[in-house]
Amino acid sequence: MASTTTILILLLLAAATVASASDLPVYHNVHPPSPSPLESILSLARADDARLLFLSSKASSSSSPGAVTSAPVASGQAPPSYVVRAGLGTPVQQALLALDTSADATWAHCAPCDTCPTGSRFIPASSSSYASLPCASEWCPLFQGQPCPSNLGTNEAMPACAFSKPFADASFQASLGTDTLRLGRDAIPNYAFGCVGAVTGPTTNLPKQGLLGLGRGPMSLLSQTGSRYNGVFSYCLPSYKSYYFSGSLRLGAAGQPRNVRYTPLLSNPHRPSLYYVNVTGLSVGRAWVKVPAGSFGFDTTTGAGTVIDSGTVITRWTAPVYAALREEFRRQVAAPSGYTSLGAFDTCFNTDEVAAGGAPAVTLHMDGGVDLTLPMENTLIHSSATPLACLAMAEAPQNVNSVVNVVANLQQQNVRVVVDVAASRVGFAREPCN
């Protein structure tokens, strides 16, 4: 039987022949880990701690018209949790790249690689447009590549730019190269990316074919494409609960929705890839959550603030914020038998004891008058086996930088998130992606 990844690629190829370039449909990557949405989310969220450590430890990196392009997005099993259909090389080789708004570098597993995850690999030798970049390339220090040997002779061949990168609980070694990257109908020549040739450690939480960096740094898609997309992209993430769904990554200002409410985008020089926004408060139902003063403060030195991230599964709040949110949520739900814990969730209750519609909505308030009221499916996760539901948020783990709030992909599902780096803003609009 064909693998689920192979099936997804065939479905995407078929869809591309009938859809317009402005909006390409996508389909589920693999079956959920469990038939129960609750168990499925808990399984996917097990790698969140490593993801949060990555977000909190971002070091400062080196600095250095209008047509709409839409590429398909599908839910994946390993963080980052969504993949986008892309092409590399000439002739084109298809790849499902993990969509990551908090990473800059794009990379792909390349052949040969005996330690890479099982699955399709990009074959540089089969691409007439692939070029290896040497250690003296201006791109090499941006990817934190190894410098050229100091004793390199005049007639000696210059070695390729090689770099290592940690990812989740593994690390990989890659060489830097350029090739044509294809997204939707767009062909982006001479795109710099890492060609992974070896992986150290478990590959369970490593993207199976590669990653597309959508951060703000100089190696990211936005930086490498310049005026093609003018620093604008948006994405709409489909729900984990639906096997068949549509979602999209839309590149460029054209075709973005008009009903978007924008909040300012904040910059942190110590974590320049991340998309920070200023959350001013939370409300549960009609009640504002009473948090200690300064709980949402933005601090470039400590990294404090709120990050919009496509790769984390469950939204995490700092300890004082989450404690206040949980208290107000429990007060309004008033579950007679109290609350239990399950995995990362500590506010689970018996739904048979709570009136239908008894769970209140959670709203994120941001600068610019943006009030993002989460759909109920983004707030509560239900078990299909028992009358149990859990508040789908948690406290930031204590083993990472616990001053960072992360609005994760579970809370972004069925919401169009528009990132406009040129105008320093992030927008939100409700959109059905299922």
One Martini backbone bead per residue (centre of mass of N, CA, C, O) as a GRO file, in nm:
protein
  434
    1MET     BB    1   0.098   0.035   0.021
    2ALA     BB    2   0.080   0.351   0.008
    3SER     BB    3   0.191   0.614   0.140
    4THR     BB    4   0.074   0.902   0.281
    5THR     BB    5   0.275   1.090   0.141
    6THR     BB    6   0.220   0.992  -0.149
    7ILE     BB    7  -0.080   1.057  -0.151
    8LEU     BB    8  -0.052   1.360  -0.106
    9ILE     BB    9   0.109   1.428  -0.359
   10LEU     BB   10  -0.108   1.331  -0.561
   11LEU     BB   11  -0.332   1.522  -0.465
   12LEU     BB   12  -0.180   1.787  -0.516
   13LEU     BB   13  -0.131   1.747  -0.818
   14ALA     BB   14  -0.429   1.728  -0.894
   15ALA     BB   15  -0.519   2.002  -0.776
   16ALA     BB   16  -0.327   2.188  -0.950
   17THR     BB   17  -0.493   2.137  -1.227
   18VAL     BB   18  -0.777   2.291  -1.106
   19ALA     BB   19  -0.642   2.528  -0.975
   20SER     BB   20  -0.567   2.823  -0.890
   21ALA     BB   21  -0.292   3.017  -0.803
   22SER     BB   22  -0.440   3.170  -0.553
   23ASP     BB   23  -0.581   2.875  -0.456
   24LEU     BB   24  -0.463   2.590  -0.302
   25PRO     BB   25  -0.540   2.289  -0.218
   26VAL     BB   26  -0.548   2.064   0.070
   27TYR     BB   27  -0.423   1.775   0.249
   28HIS     BB   28  -0.380   1.531   0.446
   29ASN     BB   29  -0.094   1.375   0.533
   30VAL     BB   30  -0.201   1.209   0.787
   31HIS     BB   31  -0.305   1.026   1.013
   32PRO     BB   32  -0.389   1.046   1.308
   33PRO     BB   33  -0.262   0.914   1.600
   34SER     BB   34  -0.573   0.948   1.686
   35PRO     BB   35  -0.920   0.941   1.694
   36SER     BB   36  -0.867   1.138   1.920
   37PRO     BB   37  -0.818   1.467   1.951
   38LEU     BB   38  -0.682   1.470   2.227
   39GLU     BB   39  -0.466   1.251   2.178
   40SER     BB   40  -0.345   1.383   1.928
   41ILE     BB   41  -0.243   1.646   2.059
   42LEU     BB   42  -0.066   1.517   2.277
   43SER     BB   43   0.124   1.379   2.077
   44LEU     BB   44   0.217   1.637   1.919
   45ALA     BB   45   0.310   1.799   2.198
   46ARG     BB   46   0.570   1.646   2.305
   47ALA     BB   47   0.776   1.856   2.137
   48ASP     BB   48   0.738   2.146   2.262
   49ASP     BB   49   0.980   2.186   2.450
   50ALA     BB   50   1.190   2.200   2.223
   51ARG     BB   51   1.058   2.437   2.078
   52LEU     BB   52   1.069   2.643   2.316
   53LEU     BB   53   1.374   2.638   2.341
   54PHE     BB   54   1.425   2.752   2.060
   55LEU     BB   55   1.271   3.024   2.101
   56SER     BB   56   1.436   3.115   2.373
   57SER     BB   57   1.742   3.073   2.212
   58LYS     BB   58   1.760   3.299   2.021
   59ALA     BB   59   2.004   3.423   1.837
   60SER     BB   60   2.185   3.642   1.692
   61SER     BB   61   2.203   3.727   1.366
   62SER     BB   62   2.306   3.793   1.080
   63SER     BB   63   2.325   4.065   0.865
   64SER     BB   64   2.227   4.175   0.573
   65PRO     BB   65   0.455   4.231  -0.828
   66GLY     BB   66   0.186   4.143  -0.666
   67ALA     BB   67   0.156   3.853  -0.723
   68VAL     BB   68  -0.019   3.579  -0.644
   69THR     BB   69   0.082   3.319  -0.410
   70SER     BB   70  -0.013   2.972  -0.366
   71ALA     BB   71   0.036   2.721  -0.119
   72PRO     BB   72   0.023   2.421   0.016
   73VAL     BB   73  -0.125   2.302   0.329
   74ALA     BB   74  -0.031   2.052   0.579
   75SER     BB   75  -0.063   1.824   0.815
   76GLY     BB   76   0.173   1.714   1.050
   77GLN     BB   77   0.364   1.512   1.280
   78ALA     BB   78   0.616   1.698   1.295
   79PRO     BB   79   0.776   1.937   1.413
   80PRO     BB   80   0.646   2.117   1.231
   81SER     BB   81   0.285   2.067   1.160
   82TYR     BB   82   0.340   2.184   0.866
   83VAL     BB   83   0.305   2.158   0.507
   84VAL     BB   84   0.466   2.242   0.193
   85ARG     BB   85   0.447   2.257  -0.142
   86ALA     BB   86   0.739   2.184  -0.336
   87GLY     BB   87   1.023   2.277  -0.547
   88LEU     BB   88   1.334   2.132  -0.680
   89GLY     BB   89   1.493   2.206  -0.951
   90THR     BB   90   1.639   2.061  -1.272
   91PRO     BB   91   1.421   1.904  -1.265
   92VAL     BB   92   1.163   1.877  -1.073
   93GLN     BB   93   1.144   1.821  -0.714
   94GLN     BB   94   0.948   1.700  -0.486
   95ALA     BB   95   0.833   1.866  -0.171
   96LEU     BB   96   0.777   1.852   0.187
   97LEU     BB   97   0.769   2.146   0.371
   98ALA     BB   98   0.812   2.285   0.658
   99LEU     BB   99   0.635   2.530   0.825
  100ASP     BB  100   0.842   2.819   0.947
  101THR     BB  101   0.814   3.128   1.128
  102SER     BB  102   1.101   3.081   1.322
  103ALA     BB  103   1.267   3.040   1.057
  104ASP     BB  104   1.508   3.090   0.796
  105ALA     BB  105   1.618   2.832   0.700
  106THR     BB  106   1.647   2.629   0.427
  107TRP     BB  107   1.588   2.265   0.401
  108ALA     BB  108   1.714   1.941   0.277
  109HIS     BB  109   1.707   1.621   0.209
  110CYS     BB  110   1.986   1.443   0.079
  111ALA     BB  111   2.148   1.278  -0.178
  112PRO     BB  112   2.325   1.121   0.024
  113CYS     BB  113   2.152   0.963   0.331
  114ASP     BB  114   2.155   0.732   0.591
  115THR     BB  115   2.029   0.926   0.849
  116CYS     BB  116   1.779   1.001   0.731
  117PRO     BB  117   1.473   1.009   0.688
  118THR     BB  118   1.226   0.846   0.566
  119GLY     BB  119   1.223   0.932   0.220
  120SER     BB  120   1.235   1.181   0.028
  121ARG     BB  121   1.508   1.313  -0.178
  122PHE     BB  122   1.728   1.531  -0.274
  123ILE     BB  123   1.905   1.544  -0.600
  124PRO     BB  124   2.161   1.726  -0.705
  125ALA     BB  125   2.273   1.553  -0.953
  126SER     BB  126   1.973   1.594  -1.106
  127SER     BB  127   2.045   1.907  -1.115
  128SER     BB  128   2.127   2.168  -1.339
  129SER     BB  129   2.084   2.420  -1.108
  130TYR     BB  130   2.288   2.324  -0.915
  131ALA     BB  131   2.492   2.487  -0.649
  132SER     BB  132   2.774   2.502  -0.481
  133LEU     BB  133   2.890   2.659  -0.190
  134PRO     BB  134   3.144   2.819  -0.066
  135CYS     BB  135   3.314   2.933   0.214
  136ALA     BB  136   3.334   3.234   0.067
  137SER     BB  137   3.056   3.288   0.083
  138GLU     BB  138   2.817   3.521   0.189
  139TRP     BB  139   2.626   3.292   0.308
  140CYS     BB  140   2.787   3.127   0.519
  141PRO     BB  141   2.765   3.307   0.784
  142LEU     BB  142   2.452   3.304   0.794
  143PHE     BB  143   2.467   2.974   0.839
  144GLN     BB  144   2.714   2.913   1.017
  145GLY     BB  145   2.964   2.843   0.870
  146GLN     BB  146   3.256   2.726   0.793
  147PRO     BB  147   3.552   2.831   0.761
  148CYS     BB  148   3.815   2.873   0.591
  149PRO     BB  149   4.110   2.763   0.560
  150SER     BB  150   4.413   2.917   0.640
  151ASN     BB  151   4.596   2.692   0.457
  152LEU     BB  152   4.505   2.757   0.177
  153GLY     BB  153   4.592   2.708  -0.129
  154THR     BB  154   4.601   2.852  -0.436
  155ASN     BB  155   4.534   2.557  -0.594
  156GLU     BB  156   4.312   2.494  -0.411
  157ALA     BB  157   4.015   2.381  -0.341
  158MET     BB  158   3.725   2.507  -0.236
  159PRO     BB  159   3.528   2.444   0.005
  160ALA     BB  160   3.240   2.382   0.118
  161CYS     BB  161   2.970   2.490   0.283
  162ALA     BB  162   2.952   2.405   0.627
  163PHE     BB  163   2.683   2.293   0.854
  164SER     BB  164   2.524   2.304   1.174
  165LYS     BB  165   2.203   2.179   1.327
  166PRO     BB  166   1.969   2.202   1.556
  167PHE     BB  167   1.682   1.966   1.614
  168ALA     BB  168   1.541   1.921   1.871
  169ASP     BB  169   1.682   1.590   1.941
  170ALA     BB  170   1.874   1.686   1.705
  171SER     BB  171   2.113   1.680   1.427
  172PHE     BB  172   2.272   1.848   1.142
  173GLN     BB  173   2.444   1.809   0.830
  174ALA     BB  174   2.547   2.064   0.589
  175SER     BB  175   2.526   2.202   0.266
  176LEU     BB  176   2.566   2.473   0.057
  177GLY     BB  177   2.313   2.594  -0.177
  178THR     BB  178   2.170   2.631  -0.510
  179ASP     BB  179   1.829   2.679  -0.640
  180THR     BB  180   1.523   2.612  -0.764
  181LEU     BB  181   1.228   2.746  -0.627
  182ARG     BB  182   0.894   2.606  -0.596
  183LEU     BB  183   0.584   2.805  -0.568
  184GLY     BB  184   0.363   2.710  -0.732
  185ARG     BB  185   0.424   2.932  -1.010
  186ASP     BB  186   0.689   2.994  -0.875
  187ALA     BB  187   1.029   3.082  -0.968
  188ILE     BB  188   1.331   3.064  -0.765
  189PRO     BB  189   1.632   3.156  -0.819
  190ASN     BB  190   1.906   3.101  -0.633
  191TYR     BB  191   1.837   2.938  -0.375
  192ALA     BB  192   1.930   2.928  -0.046
  193PHE     BB  193   2.037   2.607   0.097
  194GLY     BB  194   2.024   2.314   0.279
  195CYS     BB  195   2.213   2.003   0.246
  196VAL     BB  196   2.142   1.712   0.386
  197GLY     BB  197   2.385   1.439   0.493
  198ALA     BB  198   2.337   1.431   0.819
  199VAL     BB  199   2.223   1.256   1.122
  200THR     BB  200   2.192   1.318   1.475
  201GLY     BB  201   1.984   1.120   1.609
  202PRO     BB  202   1.666   1.141   1.633
  203THR     BB  203   1.391   1.161   1.371
  204THR     BB  204   1.097   1.205   1.475
  205ASN     BB  205   1.118   1.550   1.493
  206LEU     BB  206   1.186   1.550   1.192
  207PRO     BB  207   1.154   1.653   0.903
  208LYS     BB  208   1.124   1.440   0.630
  209GLN     BB  209   1.225   1.665   0.385
  210GLY     BB  210   1.192   1.961   0.525
  211LEU     BB  211   1.236   2.333   0.524
  212LEU     BB  212   1.058   2.651   0.549
  213GLY     BB  213   1.175   2.976   0.588
  214LEU     BB  214   0.959   3.246   0.756
  215GLY     BB  215   1.123   3.449   0.868
  216ARG     BB  216   1.328   3.766   0.919
  217GLY     BB  217   1.584   3.689   0.804
  218PRO     BB  218   1.835   3.672   0.549
  219MET     BB  219   1.750   3.352   0.471
  220SER     BB  220   1.473   3.395   0.403
  221LEU     BB  221   1.223   3.413   0.185
  222LEU     BB  222   1.173   3.720   0.201
  223SER     BB  223   1.473   3.806   0.158
  224GLN     BB  224   1.533   3.644  -0.114
  225THR     BB  225   1.278   3.786  -0.278
  226GLY     BB  226   1.194   4.065  -0.199
  227SER     BB  227   0.991   4.222  -0.438
  228ARG     BB  228   0.806   3.984  -0.500
  229TYR     BB  229   0.659   4.001  -0.187
  230ASN     BB  230   0.718   4.246   0.007
  231GLY     BB  231   0.700   4.103   0.301
  232VAL     BB  232   0.444   3.907   0.228
  233PHE     BB  233   0.229   3.685   0.421
  234SER     BB  234   0.010   3.393   0.447
  235TYR     BB  235  -0.194   3.180   0.670
  236CYS     BB  236  -0.398   2.869   0.681
  237LEU     BB  237  -0.492   2.650   0.933
  238PRO     BB  238  -0.587   2.342   0.974
  239SER     BB  239  -0.740   2.101   1.132
  240TYR     BB  240  -0.678   1.810   1.317
  241LYS     BB  241  -0.979   1.681   1.290
  242SER     BB  242  -0.937   1.680   0.976
  243TYR     BB  243  -0.869   1.495   0.698
  244TYR     BB  244  -1.027   1.692   0.524
  245PHE     BB  245  -0.874   1.986   0.372
  246SER     BB  246  -0.795   2.338   0.374
  247GLY     BB  247  -0.502   2.536   0.285
  248SER     BB  248  -0.261   2.823   0.305
  249LEU     BB  249   0.006   2.983   0.125
  250ARG     BB  250   0.047   3.338   0.089
  251LEU     BB  251   0.222   3.535  -0.153
  252GLY     BB  252   0.185   3.847  -0.101
  253ALA     BB  253  -0.047   4.111  -0.123
  254ALA     BB  254  -0.208   3.970  -0.311
  255GLY     BB  255  -0.518   3.830  -0.195
  256GLN     BB  256  -0.567   3.954   0.060
  257PRO     BB  257  -0.764   4.018   0.300
  258ARG     BB  258  -0.981   4.293   0.409
  259ASN     BB  259  -1.068   4.184   0.719
  260VAL     BB  260  -0.815   4.283   0.859
  261ARG     BB  261  -0.652   4.291   1.177
  262TYR     BB  262  -0.399   4.501   1.305
  263THR     BB  263  -0.076   4.457   1.454
  264PRO     BB  264   0.210   4.526   1.573
  265LEU     BB  265   0.543   4.465   1.492
  266LEU     BB  266   0.805   4.331   1.673
  267SER     BB  267   1.154   4.387   1.767
  268ASN     BB  268   1.430   4.149   1.829
  269PRO     BB  269   1.771   4.141   1.815
  270HIS     BB  270   1.801   3.852   1.974
  271ARG     BB  271   1.520   3.761   1.793
  272PRO     BB  272   1.486   3.828   1.463
  273SER     BB  273   1.282   3.592   1.355
  274LEU     BB  274   1.054   3.679   1.532
  275TYR     BB  275   0.694   3.724   1.597
  276TYR     BB  276   0.606   4.000   1.762
  277VAL     BB  277   0.352   4.089   2.001
  278ASN     BB  278   0.111   4.300   2.176
  279VAL     BB  279  -0.028   4.193   2.456
  280THR     BB  280  -0.287   4.338   2.676
  281GLY     BB  281  -0.492   4.083   2.701
  282LEU     BB  282  -0.748   3.882   2.862
  283SER     BB  283  -1.055   3.693   2.796
  284VAL     BB  284  -1.347   3.546   2.962
  285GLY     BB  285  -1.574   3.616   2.796
  286ARG     BB  286  -1.647   3.922   2.975
  287ALA     BB  287  -1.385   3.867   3.139
  288TRP     BB  288  -1.111   3.990   3.267
  289VAL     BB  289  -0.792   3.904   3.318
  290LYS     BB  290  -0.607   3.899   3.621
  291VAL     BB  291  -0.297   4.035   3.592
  292PRO     BB  292   0.000   4.117   3.644
  293ALA     BB  293   0.193   4.363   3.611
  294GLY     BB  294   0.376   4.310   3.311
  295SER     BB  295   0.308   4.021   3.182
  296PHE     BB  296   0.325   4.142   2.859
  297GLY     BB  297   0.598   4.242   2.836
  298PHE     BB  298   0.849   4.393   2.634
  299ASP     BB  299   1.188   4.235   2.615
  300THR     BB  300   1.494   4.222   2.457
  301THR     BB  301   1.676   4.097   2.678
  302THR     BB  302   1.483   3.846   2.782
  303GLY     BB  303   1.231   3.791   2.562
  304ALA     BB  304   0.987   3.914   2.638
  305GLY     BB  305   0.661   3.809   2.531
  306THR     BB  306   0.486   3.761   2.211
  307VAL     BB  307   0.454   3.475   1.996
  308ILE     BB  308   0.409   3.384   1.661
  309ASP     BB  309   0.358   3.026   1.594
  310SER     BB  310   0.359   2.737   1.373
  311GLY     BB  311   0.515   2.493   1.551
  312THR     BB  312   0.351   2.510   1.789
  313VAL     BB  313   0.074   2.358   1.935
  314ILE     BB  314   0.056   2.488   2.228
  315THR     BB  315  -0.037   2.735   2.411
  316ARG     BB  316   0.181   2.952   2.604
  317TRP     BB  317   0.201   3.073   2.936
  318THR     BB  318   0.292   3.232   3.175
  319ALA     BB  319   0.242   3.164   3.495
  320PRO     BB  320   0.062   3.416   3.577
  321VAL     BB  321  -0.125   3.406   3.331
  322TYR     BB  322  -0.230   3.114   3.346
  323ALA     BB  323  -0.344   3.120   3.633
  324ALA     BB  324  -0.560   3.337   3.569
  325LEU     BB  325  -0.700   3.196   3.333
  326ARG     BB  326  -0.777   2.935   3.479
  327GLU     BB  327  -0.948   3.060   3.705
  328GLU     BB  328  -1.165   3.194   3.521
  329PHE     BB  329  -1.250   2.944   3.364
  330ARG     BB  330  -1.338   2.771   3.608
  331ARG     BB  331  -1.546   2.967   3.722
  332GLN     BB  332  -1.740   2.953   3.467
  333VAL     BB  333  -1.779   2.645   3.440
  334ALA     BB  334  -1.829   2.485   3.706
  335ALA     BB  335  -1.736   2.195   3.775
  336PRO     BB  336  -1.855   1.972   4.000
  337SER     BB  337  -1.591   1.756   3.986
  338GLY     BB  338  -1.386   1.922   3.860
  339TYR     BB  339  -1.029   1.876   3.790
  340THR     BB  340  -0.802   1.747   3.551
  341SER     BB  341  -0.518   1.578   3.423
  342LEU     BB  342  -0.361   1.581   3.077
  343GLY     BB  343  -0.070   1.612   3.036
  344ALA     BB  344  -0.053   1.950   2.960
  345PHE     BB  345  -0.331   1.940   3.087
  346ASP     BB  346  -0.524   2.099   3.385
  347THR     BB  347  -0.837   2.153   3.242
  348CYS     BB  348  -1.040   1.896   3.301
  349PHE     BB  349  -1.379   1.787   3.212
  350ASN     BB  350  -1.712   1.699   3.252
  351THR     BB  351  -1.951   1.745   3.004
  352ASP     BB  352  -2.212   1.629   3.149
  353GLU     BB  353  -2.192   1.871   3.383
  354VAL     BB  354  -2.215   2.071   3.139
  355ALA     BB  355  -2.359   2.289   2.970
  356ALA     BB  356  -2.437   2.367   2.675
  357GLY     BB  357  -2.221   2.627   2.614
  358GLY     BB  358  -2.049   2.669   2.897
  359ALA     BB  359  -1.804   2.752   2.747
  360PRO     BB  360  -1.589   3.000   2.719
  361ALA     BB  361  -1.444   3.246   2.559
  362VAL     BB  362  -1.127   3.336   2.417
  363THR     BB  363  -0.943   3.652   2.430
  364LEU     BB  364  -0.716   3.840   2.238
  365HIS     BB  365  -0.543   4.134   2.320
  366MET     BB  366  -0.427   4.405   2.110
  367ASP     BB  367  -0.277   4.617   1.952
  368GLY     BB  368  -0.504   4.819   1.765
  369GLY     BB  369  -0.779   4.668   1.854
  370VAL     BB  370  -0.727   4.362   1.876
  371ASP     BB  371  -0.975   4.088   1.877
  372LEU     BB  372  -0.910   3.745   1.941
  373THR     BB  373  -1.153   3.515   1.900
  374LEU     BB  374  -1.177   3.197   1.977
  375PRO     BB  375  -1.265   2.923   1.874
  376MET     BB  376  -1.381   2.652   2.036
  377GLU     BB  377  -1.181   2.446   1.892
  378ASN     BB  378  -0.930   2.634   2.010
  379THR     BB  379  -1.005   2.587   2.331
  380LEU     BB  380  -1.132   2.297   2.302
  381ILE     BB  381  -1.068   1.950   2.384
  382HIS     BB  382  -1.201   1.645   2.277
  383SER     BB  383  -1.319   1.340   2.357
  384SER     BB  384  -1.439   1.046   2.184
  385ALA     BB  385  -1.460   0.833   2.440
  386THR     BB  386  -1.523   1.068   2.647
  387PRO     BB  387  -1.666   1.311   2.873
  388LEU     BB  388  -1.408   1.511   2.767
  389ALA     BB  389  -1.244   1.828   2.845
  390CYS     BB  390  -0.990   2.078   2.743
  391LEU     BB  391  -0.789   2.323   2.794
  392ALA     BB  392  -0.585   2.443   2.509
  393MET     BB  393  -0.368   2.518   2.742
  394ALA     BB  394  -0.051   2.636   2.895
  395GLU     BB  395   0.227   2.631   3.071
  396ALA     BB  396   0.531   2.720   3.076
  397PRO     BB  397   0.802   2.565   3.094
  398GLN     BB  398   1.068   2.560   3.332
  399ASN     BB  399   1.310   2.464   3.116
  400VAL     BB  400   1.254   2.747   3.002
  401ASN     BB  401   1.185   3.052   2.886
  402SER     BB  402   0.928   3.186   3.102
  403VAL     BB  403   0.870   3.483   2.939
  404VAL     BB  404   0.732   3.337   2.698
  405ASN     BB  405   0.476   3.379   2.474
  406VAL     BB  406   0.280   3.128   2.281
  407VAL     BB  407   0.112   3.131   1.978
  408ALA     BB  408  -0.030   2.858   1.848
  409ASN     BB  409  -0.166   2.648   1.604
  410LEU     BB  410  -0.430   2.565   1.747
  411GLN     BB  411  -0.520   2.881   1.774
  412GLN     BB  412  -0.491   2.932   1.440
  413GLN     BB  413  -0.713   2.778   1.340
  414ASN     BB  414  -0.913   2.923   1.112
  415VAL     BB  415  -0.686   3.154   1.062
  416ARG     BB  416  -0.579   3.439   0.911
  417VAL     BB  417  -0.231   3.507   0.881
  418VAL     BB  418  -0.078   3.830   0.846
  419VAL     BB  419   0.243   3.914   0.716
  420ASP     BB  420   0.399   4.254   0.742
  421VAL     BB  421   0.713   4.361   0.736
  422ALA     BB  422   0.716   4.634   0.588
  423ALA     BB  423   0.473   4.740   0.801
  424SER     BB  424   0.488   4.617   1.083
  425ARG     BB  425   0.264   4.362   1.073
  426VAL     BB  426  -0.022   4.177   1.213
  427GLY     BB  427  -0.291   3.968   1.099
  428PHE     BB  428  -0.654   3.891   1.142
  429ALA     BB  429  -0.880   3.626   1.007
  430ARG     BB  430  -1.152   3.464   0.955
  431GLU     BB  431  -1.120   3.115   0.825
  432PRO     BB  432  -1.214   2.842   0.651
  433CYS     BB  433  -1.003   2.533   0.637
  434ASN     BB  434  -1.204   2.266   0.641
   0.00000   0.00000   0.00000
